[in-house]
Short mmCIF file of C-alpha atoms in Angstrom, two decimals:
data_model
loop_
_atom_site.label_atom_id
_atom_site.label_comp_id
_atom_site.label_asym_id
_atom_site.label_seq_id
_atom_site.Cartn_x
_atom_site.Cartn_y
_atom_site.Cartn_z
CA UNK A 1 5.94 -29.43 29.14
CA UNK A 2 5.63 -27.26 32.05
CA UNK A 3 3.29 -23.93 30.72
CA UNK A 4 6.79 -21.89 29.96
CA UNK A 5 8.27 -24.51 27.54
CA UNK A 6 5.40 -25.72 25.49
CA UNK A 7 4.24 -21.29 25.12
CA UNK A 8 8.35 -21.93 24.25
CA UNK A 9 8.08 -24.35 21.48
CA UNK A 10 4.69 -22.19 20.10
CA UNK A 11 6.65 -18.59 19.92
CA UNK A 12 10.21 -20.74 18.41
CA UNK A 13 7.71 -21.84 15.53
CA UNK A 14 5.76 -18.35 14.99
CA UNK A 15 9.56 -16.25 15.00
CA UNK A 16 11.26 -19.27 11.81
CA UNK A 17 7.28 -18.83 10.59
CA UNK A 18 8.24 -15.02 10.14
CA UNK A 19 11.71 -15.35 9.34
CA UNK A 20 10.79 -18.26 6.17
CA UNK A 21 8.89 -15.70 4.68
CA UNK A 22 11.62 -13.10 4.60
CA UNK A 23 13.92 -15.26 3.42
CA UNK A 24 11.06 -16.19 0.34
CA UNK A 25 10.15 -11.93 -0.47
CA UNK A 26 13.61 -11.77 -0.89
CA UNK A 27 13.59 -14.52 -3.42
CA UNK A 28 10.77 -13.08 -4.91
CA UNK A 29 12.11 -9.90 -4.85
CA UNK A 30 15.29 -10.41 -6.82
CA UNK A 31 13.39 -11.25 -10.28
CA UNK A 32 12.13 -7.62 -10.19
CA UNK A 33 15.22 -5.96 -11.34
CA UNK A 34 15.58 -8.39 -13.86
CA UNK A 35 11.50 -7.18 -14.92
CA UNK A 36 11.81 -4.32 -15.03
CA UNK A 37 15.51 -3.38 -16.60
CA UNK A 38 14.14 -5.73 -19.58
CA UNK A 39 10.80 -3.71 -18.84
CA UNK A 40 12.51 -0.54 -19.15
CA UNK A 41 14.65 -1.15 -22.40
CA UNK A 42 11.63 -2.33 -24.26
CA UNK A 43 9.38 0.04 -26.55
CA UNK A 44 6.90 2.41 -25.53
CA UNK A 45 9.79 3.09 -22.88
CA UNK A 46 12.72 3.82 -24.23
CA UNK A 47 11.55 6.46 -27.03
CA UNK A 48 9.17 7.67 -24.05
CA UNK A 49 12.97 8.55 -21.89
CA UNK A 50 12.89 11.74 -23.45
CA UNK A 51 9.57 13.34 -22.79
CA UNK A 52 10.31 13.24 -20.00
CA UNK A 53 12.23 12.64 -16.39
CA UNK A 54 9.63 11.12 -14.23
CA UNK A 55 7.41 9.80 -17.50
CA UNK A 56 8.72 5.78 -17.71
CA UNK A 57 8.89 6.24 -14.24
CA UNK A 58 5.75 6.74 -13.50
CA UNK A 59 3.82 4.71 -15.94
CA UNK A 60 6.27 1.96 -16.12
CA UNK A 61 5.73 2.26 -11.54
CA UNK A 62 1.66 2.29 -12.55
CA UNK A 63 1.79 -1.46 -14.71
CA UNK A 64 3.62 -2.78 -11.98
CA UNK A 65 1.65 -1.90 -9.50
CA UNK A 66 -1.49 -2.68 -10.73
CA UNK A 67 0.00 -6.05 -11.18
CA UNK A 68 0.86 -5.62 -7.66
CA UNK A 69 -2.34 -5.20 -6.58
CA UNK A 70 -4.63 -7.63 -9.02
CA UNK A 71 -1.94 -10.46 -7.32
CA UNK A 72 -2.25 -9.62 -3.74
CA UNK A 73 -6.14 -9.23 -4.41
CA UNK A 74 -6.64 -12.79 -5.59
CA UNK A 75 -4.51 -14.20 -2.63
CA UNK A 76 -6.91 -12.24 -0.06
CA UNK A 77 -10.29 -12.90 -1.50
CA UNK A 78 -9.19 -16.51 -1.74
CA UNK A 79 -7.83 -16.58 1.69
CA UNK A 80 -11.51 -14.79 2.78
CA UNK A 81 -10.41 -11.89 3.22
CA UNK A 82 -11.80 -9.11 0.53
CA UNK A 83 -14.39 -7.33 2.57
CA UNK A 84 -11.58 -6.18 4.66
CA UNK A 85 -10.44 -3.83 2.33
CA UNK A 86 -13.32 -1.85 3.15
CA UNK A 87 -13.32 -2.08 6.66
CA UNK A 88 -9.85 -1.18 7.25
CA UNK A 89 -10.74 1.62 4.91
CA UNK A 90 -12.87 3.38 8.01
CA UNK A 91 -10.56 3.22 10.45
CA UNK A 92 -6.84 5.47 11.84
CA UNK A 93 -4.73 2.93 11.51
CA UNK A 94 -5.42 2.58 7.71
CA UNK A 95 -3.76 6.31 7.46
CA UNK A 96 -0.78 4.88 8.28
CA UNK A 97 -0.90 2.40 5.90
CA UNK A 98 -2.11 4.38 3.52
CA UNK A 99 0.94 7.62 4.15
CA UNK A 100 3.11 4.25 3.89
CA UNK A 101 2.11 3.22 1.03
CA UNK A 102 2.59 6.68 -1.33
CA UNK A 103 5.77 6.67 0.37
CA UNK A 104 6.93 2.80 -0.40
CA UNK A 105 4.74 3.13 -3.63
CA UNK A 106 4.87 5.97 -6.06
CA UNK A 107 7.87 7.58 -3.79
CA UNK A 108 10.72 5.49 -2.80
CA UNK A 109 9.53 1.92 -6.17
CA UNK A 110 9.53 6.24 -8.76
CA UNK A 111 13.04 6.77 -6.93
CA UNK A 112 14.47 2.54 -7.41
CA UNK A 113 13.25 2.72 -11.22
CA UNK A 114 14.93 6.24 -11.96
CA UNK A 115 18.14 4.42 -9.87
CA UNK A 116 17.62 2.01 -12.85
CA UNK A 117 16.96 3.64 -15.26
CA UNK A 118 19.51 6.36 -14.99
CA UNK A 119 22.19 3.55 -13.60
CA UNK A 120 21.29 0.35 -15.02
CA UNK A 121 19.87 -2.47 -12.98
CA UNK A 122 23.58 -3.89 -10.27
CA UNK A 123 23.61 -0.19 -7.78
CA UNK A 124 20.65 0.90 -7.11
CA UNK A 125 20.03 -2.51 -6.01
CA UNK A 126 22.77 -3.43 -4.38
CA UNK A 127 22.55 0.86 -2.46
CA UNK A 128 18.79 -0.03 -1.87
CA UNK A 129 19.86 -2.83 0.21
CA UNK A 130 21.09 -0.29 2.82
CA UNK A 131 17.05 0.51 3.65
CA UNK A 132 17.58 -2.05 6.50
CA UNK A 133 19.61 0.31 7.88
CA UNK A 134 17.50 2.98 8.32
CA UNK A 135 14.73 1.04 8.94
CA UNK A 136 16.50 0.01 11.86
CA UNK A 137 17.07 3.45 13.50
CA UNK A 138 13.12 4.83 12.67
CA UNK A 139 11.55 1.50 14.01
CA UNK A 140 13.83 2.17 17.38
CA UNK A 141 12.84 5.73 17.36
CA UNK A 142 8.81 5.37 16.20
CA UNK A 143 7.41 1.67 17.49
CA UNK A 144 10.65 1.61 20.24
CA UNK A 145 11.99 -2.12 18.84
CA UNK A 146 14.77 -3.92 20.77
CA UNK A 147 18.21 -2.31 19.09
CA UNK A 148 21.43 -4.19 20.61
CA UNK A 149 24.40 -3.90 19.44
CA UNK A 150 24.22 -7.29 18.01
CA UNK A 151 21.87 -5.44 15.27
CA UNK A 152 23.39 -2.09 15.65
CA UNK A 153 26.66 -3.98 14.27
CA UNK A 154 24.35 -5.49 11.53
CA UNK A 155 23.64 -1.74 10.68
CA UNK A 156 26.75 -0.80 9.84
CA UNK A 157 28.26 -3.40 8.07
CA UNK A 158 25.33 -2.95 5.87
CA UNK A 159 25.94 0.75 5.10
CA UNK A 160 29.67 0.19 4.92
CA UNK A 161 29.08 -2.71 2.24
CA UNK A 162 26.29 -0.60 0.35
CA UNK A 163 29.58 1.97 0.79
CA UNK A 164 32.07 -0.35 -0.61
CA UNK A 165 29.90 -1.05 -4.10
CA UNK A 166 28.94 1.92 -5.23
CA UNK A 167 32.52 2.95 -4.52
CA UNK A 168 34.32 0.95 -7.24
CA UNK A 169 32.92 1.56 -10.41
CA UNK A 170 35.45 -0.09 -13.00
CA UNK A 171 32.94 -3.76 -13.70
CA UNK A 172 30.57 -1.88 -15.27
CA UNK A 173 30.61 0.14 -18.53
CA UNK A 174 28.97 3.31 -16.62
CA UNK A 175 30.14 5.55 -19.56
CA UNK A 176 26.41 3.75 -20.40
CA UNK A 177 24.92 5.97 -17.55
CA UNK A 178 25.25 9.00 -18.67
CA UNK A 179 23.62 10.31 -15.54
CA UNK A 180 25.38 7.70 -13.71
CA UNK A 181 25.48 9.78 -10.04
CA UNK A 182 21.48 11.16 -10.00
CA UNK A 183 21.22 7.25 -10.21
CA UNK A 184 23.56 6.81 -7.40
CA UNK A 185 21.05 9.66 -5.48
CA UNK A 186 17.85 8.11 -6.90
CA UNK A 187 18.78 4.78 -4.96
CA UNK A 188 19.60 6.31 -2.00
CA UNK A 189 16.39 7.80 -1.94
CA UNK A 190 14.56 4.63 -2.43
CA UNK A 191 16.46 3.56 0.07
CA UNK A 192 15.28 5.63 2.97
CA UNK A 193 11.75 5.54 0.92
CA UNK A 194 11.43 2.03 1.65
CA UNK A 195 13.02 2.32 5.57
CA UNK A 196 10.12 5.24 6.51
CA UNK A 197 7.18 2.46 4.44
CA UNK A 198 8.05 -0.23 6.47
CA UNK A 199 8.63 1.65 9.90
CA UNK A 200 5.29 3.41 9.73
CA UNK A 201 3.11 0.52 7.80
CA UNK A 202 4.66 -2.04 10.63
CA UNK A 203 2.59 0.25 13.48
CA UNK A 204 -1.07 0.34 10.99
CA UNK A 205 -0.55 -3.52 11.04
CA UNK A 206 -0.42 -4.08 14.82
CA UNK A 207 -4.64 -3.22 14.22
CA UNK A 208 -4.95 -4.17 10.14
CA UNK A 209 -4.08 -7.98 9.11
CA UNK A 210 -0.46 -7.91 7.53
CA UNK A 211 -1.66 -8.80 4.20
CA UNK A 212 -4.98 -6.84 4.66
CA UNK A 213 -2.75 -3.94 4.32
CA UNK A 214 0.12 -5.19 1.39
CA UNK A 215 -3.65 -5.39 0.16
CA UNK A 216 -4.72 -1.98 1.17
CA UNK A 217 -1.40 -0.25 -0.30
CA UNK A 218 -1.95 -1.14 -3.78
CA UNK A 219 -5.39 0.05 -3.84
CA UNK A 220 -4.04 3.13 -1.99
CA UNK A 221 -0.54 3.10 -4.39
CA UNK A 222 -2.28 2.52 -8.05
CA UNK A 223 -4.88 4.65 -6.87
CA UNK A 224 -2.14 7.64 -6.64
CA UNK A 225 -0.90 6.69 -9.39
CA UNK A 226 -3.98 7.32 -11.91
CA UNK A 227 -5.30 10.67 -9.94
CA UNK A 228 -1.64 12.91 -9.14
CA UNK A 229 1.14 10.40 -11.05
CA UNK A 230 -0.32 10.28 -14.38
CA UNK A 231 -1.24 13.64 -14.59
CA UNK A 232 0.46 16.01 -12.68
CA UNK A 233 4.36 14.26 -11.84
CA UNK A 234 4.38 12.51 -14.80
CA UNK A 235 5.11 15.69 -17.03
CA UNK A 236 3.77 14.38 -20.01
CA UNK A 237 -0.03 15.05 -18.56
CA UNK A 238 -2.96 13.23 -18.15
CA UNK A 239 -3.54 12.56 -21.96
CA UNK A 240 0.02 11.95 -22.87
CA UNK A 241 0.60 9.68 -19.70
CA UNK A 242 -2.67 7.37 -20.14
CA UNK A 243 -1.06 7.01 -23.89
CA UNK A 244 1.73 6.31 -22.86
CA UNK A 245 0.02 3.58 -20.40
CA UNK A 246 -1.85 2.99 -23.40
CA UNK A 247 0.45 2.19 -26.58
CA UNK A 248 2.31 -0.09 -23.58
CA UNK A 249 -0.17 -2.48 -23.71
CA UNK A 250 0.28 -3.26 -27.23
CA UNK A 251 3.90 -4.29 -26.33
CA UNK A 252 5.36 -7.08 -25.15
CA UNK A 253 7.29 -4.38 -22.44
CA UNK A 254 3.08 -5.00 -20.76
CA UNK A 255 4.77 -8.21 -19.98
CA UNK A 256 7.73 -7.62 -18.14
CA UNK A 257 5.60 -4.80 -16.52
CA UNK A 258 3.24 -7.27 -15.15
CA UNK A 259 5.67 -9.55 -14.06
CA UNK A 260 7.27 -7.43 -12.34
CA UNK A 261 4.11 -6.60 -10.41
CA UNK A 262 3.58 -9.52 -9.54
CA UNK A 263 7.09 -11.49 -8.15
CA UNK A 264 6.34 -7.87 -6.49
CA UNK A 265 3.41 -7.69 -5.44
CA UNK A 266 3.71 -11.94 -3.61
CA UNK A 267 7.49 -10.64 -2.66
CA UNK A 268 5.59 -7.64 -0.21
CA UNK A 269 3.19 -10.48 0.85
CA UNK A 270 5.24 -12.52 2.69
CA UNK A 271 7.56 -8.87 3.54
CA UNK A 272 4.51 -7.78 5.48
CA UNK A 273 3.34 -10.81 7.06
CA UNK A 274 7.47 -11.29 8.17
CA UNK A 275 7.92 -7.77 9.56
CA UNK A 276 4.10 -8.44 11.52
CA UNK A 277 5.62 -11.94 13.22
CA UNK A 278 9.70 -11.09 13.37
CA UNK A 279 9.76 -7.42 13.91
CA UNK A 280 9.98 -4.87 10.76
CA UNK A 281 13.72 -3.77 11.33
CA UNK A 282 14.45 -7.73 10.73
CA UNK A 283 11.52 -8.70 7.97
CA UNK A 284 13.02 -5.44 5.95
CA UNK A 285 16.50 -7.28 6.42
CA UNK A 286 15.55 -10.43 5.25
CA UNK A 287 13.49 -8.93 3.13
CA UNK A 288 16.60 -6.81 1.47
CA UNK A 289 18.97 -10.30 0.58
CA UNK A 290 16.96 -9.77 -2.68
CA UNK A 291 19.61 -8.22 -3.51
CA UNK A 292 22.13 -10.87 -3.63
CA UNK A 293 19.42 -12.90 -5.45
CA UNK A 294 19.36 -9.75 -8.45
CA UNK A 295 22.54 -9.37 -8.48
CA UNK A 296 23.04 -13.23 -9.87
CA UNK A 297 20.29 -13.48 -11.79
CA UNK A 298 21.32 -10.31 -13.60
CA UNK A 299 24.96 -11.08 -13.53
CA UNK A 300 23.67 -14.69 -15.22
CA UNK A 301 21.21 -13.18 -17.87
CA UNK A 302 23.97 -10.47 -19.03
CA UNK A 303 26.56 -11.83 -18.40
CA UNK A 304 28.82 -9.47 -17.46
CA UNK A 305 31.86 -10.24 -15.00
CA UNK A 306 31.18 -7.96 -11.56
CA UNK A 307 34.69 -6.47 -10.04
CA UNK A 308 35.68 -8.45 -6.93
CA UNK A 309 34.52 -5.20 -5.12
CA UNK A 310 31.19 -5.43 -5.60
CA UNK A 311 30.98 -8.95 -3.99
CA UNK A 312 33.42 -7.98 -1.46
CA UNK A 313 30.38 -5.93 -0.75
CA UNK A 314 27.99 -7.21 -1.29
CA UNK A 315 28.98 -10.06 1.83
CA UNK A 316 29.90 -7.25 4.12
CA UNK A 317 25.96 -6.39 3.05
CA UNK A 318 24.38 -9.86 3.73
CA UNK A 319 26.11 -10.46 6.89
CA UNK A 320 25.72 -7.33 7.87
CA UNK A 321 21.21 -8.44 7.59
CA UNK A 322 21.98 -11.50 8.66
CA UNK A 323 23.65 -10.24 12.16
CA UNK A 324 20.12 -7.39 12.49
CA UNK A 325 17.63 -10.59 11.66
CA UNK A 326 19.35 -11.88 15.52
CA UNK A 327 18.79 -15.05 17.17
CA UNK A 328 15.91 -16.00 16.84
CA UNK A 329 15.61 -17.32 20.39
CA UNK A 330 16.05 -13.63 21.52
CA UNK A 331 13.01 -12.66 19.45
CA UNK A 332 9.82 -13.50 21.45
CA UNK A 333 9.13 -9.92 22.24
CA UNK A 334 10.11 -7.36 19.26
CA UNK A 335 9.50 -3.92 21.17
CA UNK A 336 10.25 -2.11 24.50
CA UNK A 337 6.65 -1.84 26.33
CA UNK A 338 7.29 -1.07 29.59
CA UNK B 1 -19.69 -2.07 8.91
CA UNK B 2 -17.97 -4.55 11.18
CA UNK B 3 -14.65 -3.27 12.57
CA UNK B 4 -10.92 -5.85 10.43
CA UNK B 5 -10.83 -8.32 12.41
CA UNK B 6 -7.72 -8.20 14.83
CA UNK B 7 -9.67 -5.01 15.57
CA UNK B 8 -12.55 -6.76 17.20
CA UNK B 9 -10.16 -9.96 18.76
CA UNK B 10 -8.94 -5.96 20.85
CA UNK B 11 -12.58 -5.19 21.47
CA UNK B 12 -13.43 -8.12 22.62
CA UNK B 13 -10.15 -9.19 24.43
CA UNK B 14 -10.17 -5.19 26.24
CA UNK B 15 -13.35 -5.63 27.56
CA UNK B 16 -12.36 -9.56 29.59
CA UNK B 17 -9.36 -8.73 31.12
CA UNK B 18 -8.71 -12.46 32.29
CA UNK B 19 -7.88 -13.58 29.35
CA UNK B 20 -9.24 -15.76 26.25
CA UNK B 21 -8.33 -18.41 24.02
CA UNK B 22 -8.49 -18.27 20.39
CA UNK B 23 -11.42 -20.52 20.64
CA UNK B 24 -13.09 -18.85 23.23
CA UNK B 25 -12.90 -15.45 21.34
CA UNK B 26 -13.70 -17.36 18.43
CA UNK B 27 -17.55 -18.48 19.41
CA UNK B 28 -18.18 -14.02 19.90
CA UNK B 29 -16.36 -13.85 17.02
CA UNK B 30 -18.42 -16.57 14.85
CA UNK B 31 -22.27 -14.60 15.20
CA UNK B 32 -20.70 -11.61 13.33
CA UNK B 33 -17.99 -13.48 10.65
CA UNK B 34 -19.72 -15.48 10.24
CA UNK B 35 -18.65 -17.88 7.09
CA UNK B 36 -15.78 -15.51 6.42
CA UNK B 37 -12.35 -17.91 5.77
CA UNK B 38 -10.49 -15.82 7.72
CA UNK B 39 -12.23 -16.18 10.95
CA UNK B 40 -11.44 -20.11 12.76
CA UNK B 41 -8.66 -20.14 15.65
CA UNK B 42 -6.13 -20.83 13.84
CA UNK B 43 -6.35 -17.87 12.23
CA UNK B 44 -6.69 -16.13 15.00
CA UNK B 45 -4.21 -17.67 16.84
CA UNK B 46 -1.97 -15.95 14.40
CA UNK B 47 -2.61 -12.99 15.34
CA UNK B 48 -2.85 -13.08 18.15
CA UNK B 49 0.47 -14.32 18.30
CA UNK B 50 2.21 -11.17 16.19
CA UNK B 51 -0.17 -9.24 18.92
CA UNK B 52 2.00 -11.26 21.09
CA UNK B 53 5.83 -10.44 19.29
CA UNK B 54 4.93 -6.53 19.62
CA UNK B 55 3.24 -6.38 22.37
CA UNK B 56 -0.17 -5.63 22.67
CA UNK B 57 -1.70 -8.98 24.34
CA UNK B 58 0.33 -11.68 26.35
CA UNK B 59 0.46 -14.95 27.44
CA UNK B 60 -1.58 -15.43 30.39
CA UNK B 61 -1.00 -19.23 30.62
CA UNK B 62 -0.50 -22.35 27.75
CA UNK B 63 -1.31 -25.72 28.26
CA UNK B 64 -2.62 -28.94 25.90
CA UNK B 65 -5.63 -29.28 24.61
CA UNK B 66 -6.69 -33.04 24.22
CA UNK B 67 -5.59 -33.32 20.33
CA UNK B 68 -2.17 -32.33 21.81
CA UNK B 69 -1.89 -28.65 20.25
CA UNK B 70 -0.24 -26.13 21.73
CA UNK B 71 -4.11 -23.35 23.55
CA UNK B 72 -2.56 -19.88 24.63
CA UNK B 73 -4.73 -18.24 26.93
CA UNK B 74 -4.31 -14.13 26.35
CA UNK B 75 -4.43 -10.95 27.31
CA UNK B 76 -4.19 -7.55 27.06
CA UNK B 77 -1.54 -5.57 28.31
CA UNK B 78 -0.68 -2.24 29.52
CA UNK B 79 1.00 -1.06 26.67
CA UNK B 80 -1.82 -2.74 23.75
CA UNK B 81 -3.93 -0.03 25.45
CA UNK B 82 -1.75 2.60 25.41
CA UNK B 83 -1.58 2.08 21.95
CA UNK B 84 -5.67 1.06 21.55
CA UNK B 85 -6.18 5.32 23.62
CA UNK B 86 -3.45 6.66 20.71
CA UNK B 87 -4.42 4.81 17.17
CA UNK B 88 -8.38 3.48 17.36
CA UNK B 89 -9.75 4.65 21.61
CA UNK B 90 -13.13 3.74 20.31
CA UNK B 91 -11.80 0.37 20.55
CA UNK B 92 -11.89 0.62 24.82
CA UNK B 93 -15.95 1.51 24.74
#
């Protein structure tokens, strides 16, 4: 083989790895919703819902991110990257990762949890699947990622699919969710937050290893929850917030929060690697296949019959997602660098 | 304190405009990052591949070594220099 053939072969192998990492992140994150829903439906979180609007999402989000942080830290130490955390803090790209962490961690994750809390697990999952569409637009503007006609068609399909799914809500008993519309709005806000996170973090990952960046993300997120989220945003104050954390330690809810955190942490570990290997817009889209896994897992677990429109919308979203992912042979160079 | 490994890779490449292979970069980094499992020619190649994907470095040559493995020579791009100037100007020193 000559030089260019060797390069093509090597590039193909790397891009394929990125796509596999992205899909793997989707599968892992697919288990997230079921653990979140079970955790939120367990004491002390059921009773704590009456305390304030944000108490449950903030405290549960903190426990979940704490578990993710621990899983990612163990993986990074095992790979000899423990010292990189402190090295990264002293760099300017750390700021990008920190902003991404706050927007995507306490920000989007809380919106998502609020969505699950107010509208049940199904619709926020599917709405949040539109985040690659927002992400692709941001990646084009901020990172100058190449987006061709095929990708724009995929973006459009992903959004249409999400609208189809959320428009017809007859299959799930929404009377059980008196604040259903609020839950849908939170689902959309979560999608926006994750899109912003994906793009900002990817800019930071030009300089910092994606696996370390993921660890930094959870470190910042956990600190934000501890210093700002629980005392000031939870609505139940420092004492009330940490009392709720303490009471969750004596309940089964902690197990669900930690399981959710573990699948999220490892899923994000692969998601960040994927974004860095095959571009943030593709990484986001591949990660967003978690909607399909989530819905299937939830439907099987709850034995709920979902309306046909739900599945049609889901198929359209996934088809759009794969159009966004594009042809691996054409994604060796991800950005317009001229 | 040392910089993050990826930043150190960039700094070395910026100062070697003719390009380097992962093994050559490893030889320069090893004294500073010795005993860190993350610093090996294979893992440095992973960093360089993702930097190539986003346009920070480019492949200037590729050949097979004695073991039949593909070895790529990478060099820093103008886009990479602009990005470094914007986010991490001390890399240029």
